[in-house]
PDB file of C-alpha atoms in Angstrom:
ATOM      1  CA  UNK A 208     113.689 248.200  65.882  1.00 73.00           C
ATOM      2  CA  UNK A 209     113.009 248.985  69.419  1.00 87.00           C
ATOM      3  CA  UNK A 210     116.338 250.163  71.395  1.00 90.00           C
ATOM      4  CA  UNK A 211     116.580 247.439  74.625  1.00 91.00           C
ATOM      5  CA  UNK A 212     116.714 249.181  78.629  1.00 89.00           C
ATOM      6  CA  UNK A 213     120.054 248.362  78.841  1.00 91.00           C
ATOM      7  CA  UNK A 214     121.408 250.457  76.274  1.00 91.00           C
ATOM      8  CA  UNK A 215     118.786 253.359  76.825  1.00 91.00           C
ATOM      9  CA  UNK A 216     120.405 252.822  80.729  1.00 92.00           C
ATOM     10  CA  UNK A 217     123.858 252.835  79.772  1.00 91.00           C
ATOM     11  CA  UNK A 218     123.216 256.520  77.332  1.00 92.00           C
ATOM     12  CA  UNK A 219     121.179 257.516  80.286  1.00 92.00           C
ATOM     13  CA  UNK A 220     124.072 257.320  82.085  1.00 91.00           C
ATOM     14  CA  UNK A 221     126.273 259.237  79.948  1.00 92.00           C
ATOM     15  CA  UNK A 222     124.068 261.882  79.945  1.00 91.00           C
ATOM     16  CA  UNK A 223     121.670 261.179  77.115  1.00 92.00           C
ATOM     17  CA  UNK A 224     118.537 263.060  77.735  1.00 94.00           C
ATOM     18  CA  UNK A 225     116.195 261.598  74.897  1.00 95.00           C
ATOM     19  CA  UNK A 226     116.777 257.913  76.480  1.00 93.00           C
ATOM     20  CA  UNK A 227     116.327 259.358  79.803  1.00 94.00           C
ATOM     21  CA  UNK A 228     112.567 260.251  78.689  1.00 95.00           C
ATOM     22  CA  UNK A 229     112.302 256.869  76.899  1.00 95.00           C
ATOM     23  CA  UNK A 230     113.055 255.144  79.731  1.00 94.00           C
ATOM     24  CA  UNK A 231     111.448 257.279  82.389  1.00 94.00           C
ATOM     25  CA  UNK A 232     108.171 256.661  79.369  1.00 95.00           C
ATOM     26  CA  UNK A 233     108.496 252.771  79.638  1.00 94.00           C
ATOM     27  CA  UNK A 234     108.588 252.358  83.581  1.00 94.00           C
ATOM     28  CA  UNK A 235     106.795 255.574  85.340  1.00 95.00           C
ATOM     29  CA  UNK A 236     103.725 253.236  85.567  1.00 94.00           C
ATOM     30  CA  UNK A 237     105.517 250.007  86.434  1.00 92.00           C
ATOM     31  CA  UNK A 238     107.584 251.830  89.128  1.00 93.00           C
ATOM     32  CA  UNK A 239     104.401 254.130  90.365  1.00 94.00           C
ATOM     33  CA  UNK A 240     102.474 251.086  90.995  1.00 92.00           C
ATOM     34  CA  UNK A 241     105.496 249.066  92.736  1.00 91.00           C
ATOM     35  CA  UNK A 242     105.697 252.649  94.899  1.00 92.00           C
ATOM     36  CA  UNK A 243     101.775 252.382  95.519  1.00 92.00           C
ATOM     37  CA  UNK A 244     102.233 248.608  96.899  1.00 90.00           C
ATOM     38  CA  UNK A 245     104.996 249.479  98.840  1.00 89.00           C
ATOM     39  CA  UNK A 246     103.269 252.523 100.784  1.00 88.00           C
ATOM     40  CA  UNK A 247     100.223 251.894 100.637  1.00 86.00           C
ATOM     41  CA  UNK A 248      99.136 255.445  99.440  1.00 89.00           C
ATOM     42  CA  UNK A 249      98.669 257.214  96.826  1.00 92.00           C
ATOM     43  CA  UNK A 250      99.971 260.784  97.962  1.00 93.00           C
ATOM     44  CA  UNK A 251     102.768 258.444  98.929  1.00 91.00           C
ATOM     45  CA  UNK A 252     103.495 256.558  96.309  1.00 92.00           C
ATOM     46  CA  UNK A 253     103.831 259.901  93.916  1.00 95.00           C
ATOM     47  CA  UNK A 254     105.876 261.327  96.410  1.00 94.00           C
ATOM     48  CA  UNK A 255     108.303 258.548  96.537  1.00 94.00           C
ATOM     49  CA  UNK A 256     108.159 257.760  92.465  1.00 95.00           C
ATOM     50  CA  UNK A 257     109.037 261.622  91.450  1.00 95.00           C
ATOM     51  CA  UNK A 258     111.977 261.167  94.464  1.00 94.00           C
ATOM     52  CA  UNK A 259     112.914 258.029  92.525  1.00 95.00           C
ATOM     53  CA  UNK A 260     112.765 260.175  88.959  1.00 94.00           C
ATOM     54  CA  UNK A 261     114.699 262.699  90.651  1.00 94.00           C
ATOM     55  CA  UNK A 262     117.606 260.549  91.469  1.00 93.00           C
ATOM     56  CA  UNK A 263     117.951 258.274  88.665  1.00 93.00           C
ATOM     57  CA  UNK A 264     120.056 260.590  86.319  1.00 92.00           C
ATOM     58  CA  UNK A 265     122.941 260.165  89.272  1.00 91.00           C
ATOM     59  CA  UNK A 266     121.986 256.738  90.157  1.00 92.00           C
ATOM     60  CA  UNK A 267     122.017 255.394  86.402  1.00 91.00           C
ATOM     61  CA  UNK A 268     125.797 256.522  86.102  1.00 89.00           C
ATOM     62  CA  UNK A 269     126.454 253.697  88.531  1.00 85.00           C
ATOM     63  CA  UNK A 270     124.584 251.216  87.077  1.00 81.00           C
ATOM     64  CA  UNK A 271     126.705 248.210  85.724  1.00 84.00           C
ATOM     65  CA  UNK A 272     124.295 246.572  83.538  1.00 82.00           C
ATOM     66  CA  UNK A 273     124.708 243.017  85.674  1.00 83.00           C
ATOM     67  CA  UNK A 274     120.792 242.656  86.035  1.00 80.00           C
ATOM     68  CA  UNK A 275     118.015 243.628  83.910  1.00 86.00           C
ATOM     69  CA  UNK A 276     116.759 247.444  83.893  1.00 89.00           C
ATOM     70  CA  UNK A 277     113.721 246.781  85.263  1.00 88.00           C
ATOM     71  CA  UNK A 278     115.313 244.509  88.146  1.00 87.00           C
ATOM     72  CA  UNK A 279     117.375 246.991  89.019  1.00 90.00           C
ATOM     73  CA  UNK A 280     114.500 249.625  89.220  1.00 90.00           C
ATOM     74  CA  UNK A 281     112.529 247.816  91.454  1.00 91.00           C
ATOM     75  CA  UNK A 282     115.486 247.417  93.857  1.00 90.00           C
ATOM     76  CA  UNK A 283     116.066 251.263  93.774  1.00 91.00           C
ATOM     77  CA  UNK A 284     112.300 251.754  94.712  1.00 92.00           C
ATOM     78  CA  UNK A 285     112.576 249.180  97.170  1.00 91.00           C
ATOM     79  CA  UNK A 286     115.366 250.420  98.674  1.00 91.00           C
ATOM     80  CA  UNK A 287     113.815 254.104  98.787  1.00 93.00           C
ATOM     81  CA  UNK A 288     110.682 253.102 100.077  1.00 91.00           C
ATOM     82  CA  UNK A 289     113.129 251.557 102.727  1.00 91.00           C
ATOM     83  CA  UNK A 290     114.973 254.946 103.425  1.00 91.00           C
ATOM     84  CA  UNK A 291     111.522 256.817 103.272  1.00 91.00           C
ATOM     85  CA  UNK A 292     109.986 254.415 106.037  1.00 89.00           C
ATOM     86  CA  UNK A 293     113.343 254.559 108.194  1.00 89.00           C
ATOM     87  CA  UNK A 294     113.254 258.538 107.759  1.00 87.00           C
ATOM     88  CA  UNK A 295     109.407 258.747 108.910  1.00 85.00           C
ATOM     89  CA  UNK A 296     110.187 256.469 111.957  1.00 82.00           C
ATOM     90  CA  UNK A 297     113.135 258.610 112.828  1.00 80.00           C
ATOM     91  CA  UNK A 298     110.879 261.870 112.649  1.00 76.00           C
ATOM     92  CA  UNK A 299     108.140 260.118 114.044  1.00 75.00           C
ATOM     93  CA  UNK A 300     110.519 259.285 117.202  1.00 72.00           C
ATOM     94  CA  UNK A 301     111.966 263.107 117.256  1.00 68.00           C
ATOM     95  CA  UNK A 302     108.769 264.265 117.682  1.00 67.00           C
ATOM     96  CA  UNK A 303     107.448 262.118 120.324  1.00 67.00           C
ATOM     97  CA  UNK A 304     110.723 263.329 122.050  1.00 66.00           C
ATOM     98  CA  UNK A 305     109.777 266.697 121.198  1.00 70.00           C
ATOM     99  CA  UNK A 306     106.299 266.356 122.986  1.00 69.00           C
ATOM    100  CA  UNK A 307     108.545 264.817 125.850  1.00 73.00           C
ATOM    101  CA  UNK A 308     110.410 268.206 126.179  1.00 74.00           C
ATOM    102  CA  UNK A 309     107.236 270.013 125.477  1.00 76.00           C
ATOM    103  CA  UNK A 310     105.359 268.572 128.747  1.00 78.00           C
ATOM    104  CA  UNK A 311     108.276 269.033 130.906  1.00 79.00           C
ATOM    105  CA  UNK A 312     108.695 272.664 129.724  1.00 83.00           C
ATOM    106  CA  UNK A 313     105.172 273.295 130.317  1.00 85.00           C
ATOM    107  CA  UNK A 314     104.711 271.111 133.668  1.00 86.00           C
ATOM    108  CA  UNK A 315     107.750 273.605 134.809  1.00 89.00           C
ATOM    109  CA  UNK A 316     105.446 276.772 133.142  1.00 89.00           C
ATOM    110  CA  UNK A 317     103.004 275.550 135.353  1.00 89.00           C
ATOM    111  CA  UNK A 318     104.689 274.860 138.291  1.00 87.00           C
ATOM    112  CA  UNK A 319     106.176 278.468 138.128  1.00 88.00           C
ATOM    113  CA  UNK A 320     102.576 280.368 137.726  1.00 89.00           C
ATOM    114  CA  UNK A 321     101.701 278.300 140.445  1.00 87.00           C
ATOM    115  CA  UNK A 322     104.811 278.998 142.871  1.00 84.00           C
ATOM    116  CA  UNK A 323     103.950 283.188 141.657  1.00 84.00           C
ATOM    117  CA  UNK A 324     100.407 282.550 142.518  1.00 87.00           C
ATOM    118  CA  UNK A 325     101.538 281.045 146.256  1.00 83.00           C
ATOM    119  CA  UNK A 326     103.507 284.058 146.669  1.00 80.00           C
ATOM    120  CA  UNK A 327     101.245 286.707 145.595  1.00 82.00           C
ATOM    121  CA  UNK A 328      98.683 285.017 147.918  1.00 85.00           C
ATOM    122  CA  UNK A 329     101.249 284.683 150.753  1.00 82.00           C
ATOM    123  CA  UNK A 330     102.366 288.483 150.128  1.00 82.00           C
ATOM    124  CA  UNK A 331      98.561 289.892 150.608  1.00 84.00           C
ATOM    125  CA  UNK A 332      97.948 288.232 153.973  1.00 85.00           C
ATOM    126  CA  UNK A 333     101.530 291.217 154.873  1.00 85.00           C
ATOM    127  CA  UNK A 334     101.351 293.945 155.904  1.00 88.00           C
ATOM    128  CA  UNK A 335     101.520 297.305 153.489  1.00 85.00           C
ATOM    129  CA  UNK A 336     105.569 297.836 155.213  1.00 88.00           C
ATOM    130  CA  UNK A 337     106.787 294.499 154.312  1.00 88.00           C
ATOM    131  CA  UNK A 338     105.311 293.930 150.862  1.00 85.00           C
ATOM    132  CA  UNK A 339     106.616 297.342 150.229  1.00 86.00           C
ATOM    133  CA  UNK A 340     110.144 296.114 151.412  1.00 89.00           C
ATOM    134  CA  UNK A 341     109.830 293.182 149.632  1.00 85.00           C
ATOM    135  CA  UNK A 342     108.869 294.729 146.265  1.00 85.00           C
ATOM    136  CA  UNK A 343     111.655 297.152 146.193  1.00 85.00           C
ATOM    137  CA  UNK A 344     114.263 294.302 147.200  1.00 87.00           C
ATOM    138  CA  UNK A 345     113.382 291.229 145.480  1.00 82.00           C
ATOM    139  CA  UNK A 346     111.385 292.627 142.918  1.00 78.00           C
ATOM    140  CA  UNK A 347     113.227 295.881 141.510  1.00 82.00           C
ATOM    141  CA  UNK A 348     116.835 294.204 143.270  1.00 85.00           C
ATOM    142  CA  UNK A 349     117.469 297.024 145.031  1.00 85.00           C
ATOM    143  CA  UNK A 350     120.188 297.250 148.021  1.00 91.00           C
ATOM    144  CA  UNK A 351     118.844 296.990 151.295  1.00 91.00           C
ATOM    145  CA  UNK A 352     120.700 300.558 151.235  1.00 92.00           C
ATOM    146  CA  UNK A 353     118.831 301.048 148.412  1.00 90.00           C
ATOM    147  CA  UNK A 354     115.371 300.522 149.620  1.00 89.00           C
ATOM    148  CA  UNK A 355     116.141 302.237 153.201  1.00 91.00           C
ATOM    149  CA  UNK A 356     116.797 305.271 151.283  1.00 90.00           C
ATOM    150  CA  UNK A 357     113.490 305.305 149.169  1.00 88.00           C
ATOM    151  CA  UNK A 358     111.387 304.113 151.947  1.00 89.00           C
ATOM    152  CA  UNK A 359     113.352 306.609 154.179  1.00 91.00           C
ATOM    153  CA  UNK A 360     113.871 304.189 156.920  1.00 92.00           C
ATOM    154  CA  UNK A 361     117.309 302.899 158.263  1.00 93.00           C
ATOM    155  CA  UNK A 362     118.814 299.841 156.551  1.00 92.00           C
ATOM    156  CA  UNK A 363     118.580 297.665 159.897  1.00 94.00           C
ATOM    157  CA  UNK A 364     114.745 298.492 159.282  1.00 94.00           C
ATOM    158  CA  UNK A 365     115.186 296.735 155.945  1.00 92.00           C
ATOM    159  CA  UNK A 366     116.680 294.052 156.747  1.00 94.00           C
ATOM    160  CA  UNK A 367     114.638 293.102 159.786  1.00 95.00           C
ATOM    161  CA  UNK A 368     111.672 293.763 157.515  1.00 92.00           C
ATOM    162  CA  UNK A 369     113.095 291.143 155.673  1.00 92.00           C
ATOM    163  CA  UNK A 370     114.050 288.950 158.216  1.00 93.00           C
ATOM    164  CA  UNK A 371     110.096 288.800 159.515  1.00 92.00           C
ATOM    165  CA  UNK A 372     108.707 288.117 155.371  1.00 89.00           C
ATOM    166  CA  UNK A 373     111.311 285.150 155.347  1.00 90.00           C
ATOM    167  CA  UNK A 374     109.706 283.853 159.036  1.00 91.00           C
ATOM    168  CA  UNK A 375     106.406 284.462 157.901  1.00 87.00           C
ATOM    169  CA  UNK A 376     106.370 282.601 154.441  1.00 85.00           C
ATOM    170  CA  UNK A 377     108.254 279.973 155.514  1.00 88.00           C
ATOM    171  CA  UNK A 378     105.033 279.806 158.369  1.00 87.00           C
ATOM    172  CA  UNK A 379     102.719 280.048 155.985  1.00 83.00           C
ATOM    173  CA  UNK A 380     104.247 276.632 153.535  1.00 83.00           C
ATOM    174  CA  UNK A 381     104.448 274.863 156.738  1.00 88.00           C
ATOM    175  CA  UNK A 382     100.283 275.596 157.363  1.00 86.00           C
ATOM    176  CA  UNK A 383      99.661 274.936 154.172  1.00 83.00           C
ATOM    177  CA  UNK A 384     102.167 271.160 154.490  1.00 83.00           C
ATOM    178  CA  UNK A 385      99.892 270.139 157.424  1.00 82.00           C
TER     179      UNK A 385
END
């Protein structure tokens, strides 16, 4: 005499591995092709049905033997195929946000090369004193003490020098607006 889901469920349940196998024997196909129709594909559809396997020991401790076996296992594969699809749609949305962040952090990559580029351009239309100046201050962040003493100049020198690099970028954006 053949032993009925319900009872192979309920030992399930409790821990019985032998009805585990009997069941997981009598419905892998039945819930593999309810998997397939859900997705759509295969690769899917064995994805989701070993997910299913994997979660029945735990989910069969719960089960309160109010429907039939089989009724019951279609509702846990519908309702994973559910979670599955509401997972995807999350990622899917996390990385569209993700290429969101990506663009901005590489329209701001861009926009810095190009702001370097301006400068470096600007800087080479200086003279050989200011760039100097300008190399030691802004680009090492030295003093204006600082770079008077390793240009040997006075500081006043240094900061007029910087005074006339301010006037003549800010003439050269102002070309460049027009």
């Amino acid at each position: 005499m053949e032993i009925s889901d319900e009872s192979l469920a309920t030992a399930a349940g409790r821990g019985d591995r032998e009805a585990f196998a009997t069941l997981l024997d009598r419905h892998y196909d039945r819930l593999f092709g309810l998997c397939w129709r859900l997705t759509g594909q295969h690769a899917e559809a064995e994805d989701l049905t070993q997910d299913i396997c994997a979660s029945l020991p735990v989910k069969l401790k719960g089960w309160r033997n109010e429907a039939r076996l089989t009724t019951w296992l279609y509702r846990v594969a519908v309702n994973a195929a559910h979670d599955r699809r509401r997972r995807a749609a999350t990622h899917a949305r996390a990385a569209a946000g993700w290429g969101d962040w990506e663009r901005g952090r590489q329209a701001e990559i861009s926009d810095a090369a190009d702001a370097e580029t301006w400068l470096r351009d600007a800087m080479a239309g200086l003279s050989d004193e200011l760039r100097d100046t300008v190399a030691l201050t802004l680009g090492e962040g030295l003093s204006q003490g600082e770079a008077a003493e390793v240009l040997g100049i006075p500081e006043g020198t240094v900061a007029w020098r910087m005074s006339e690099v301010k006037k003549r970028l800010r003439a050269v954006a102002q070309e460049e607006m027009q």
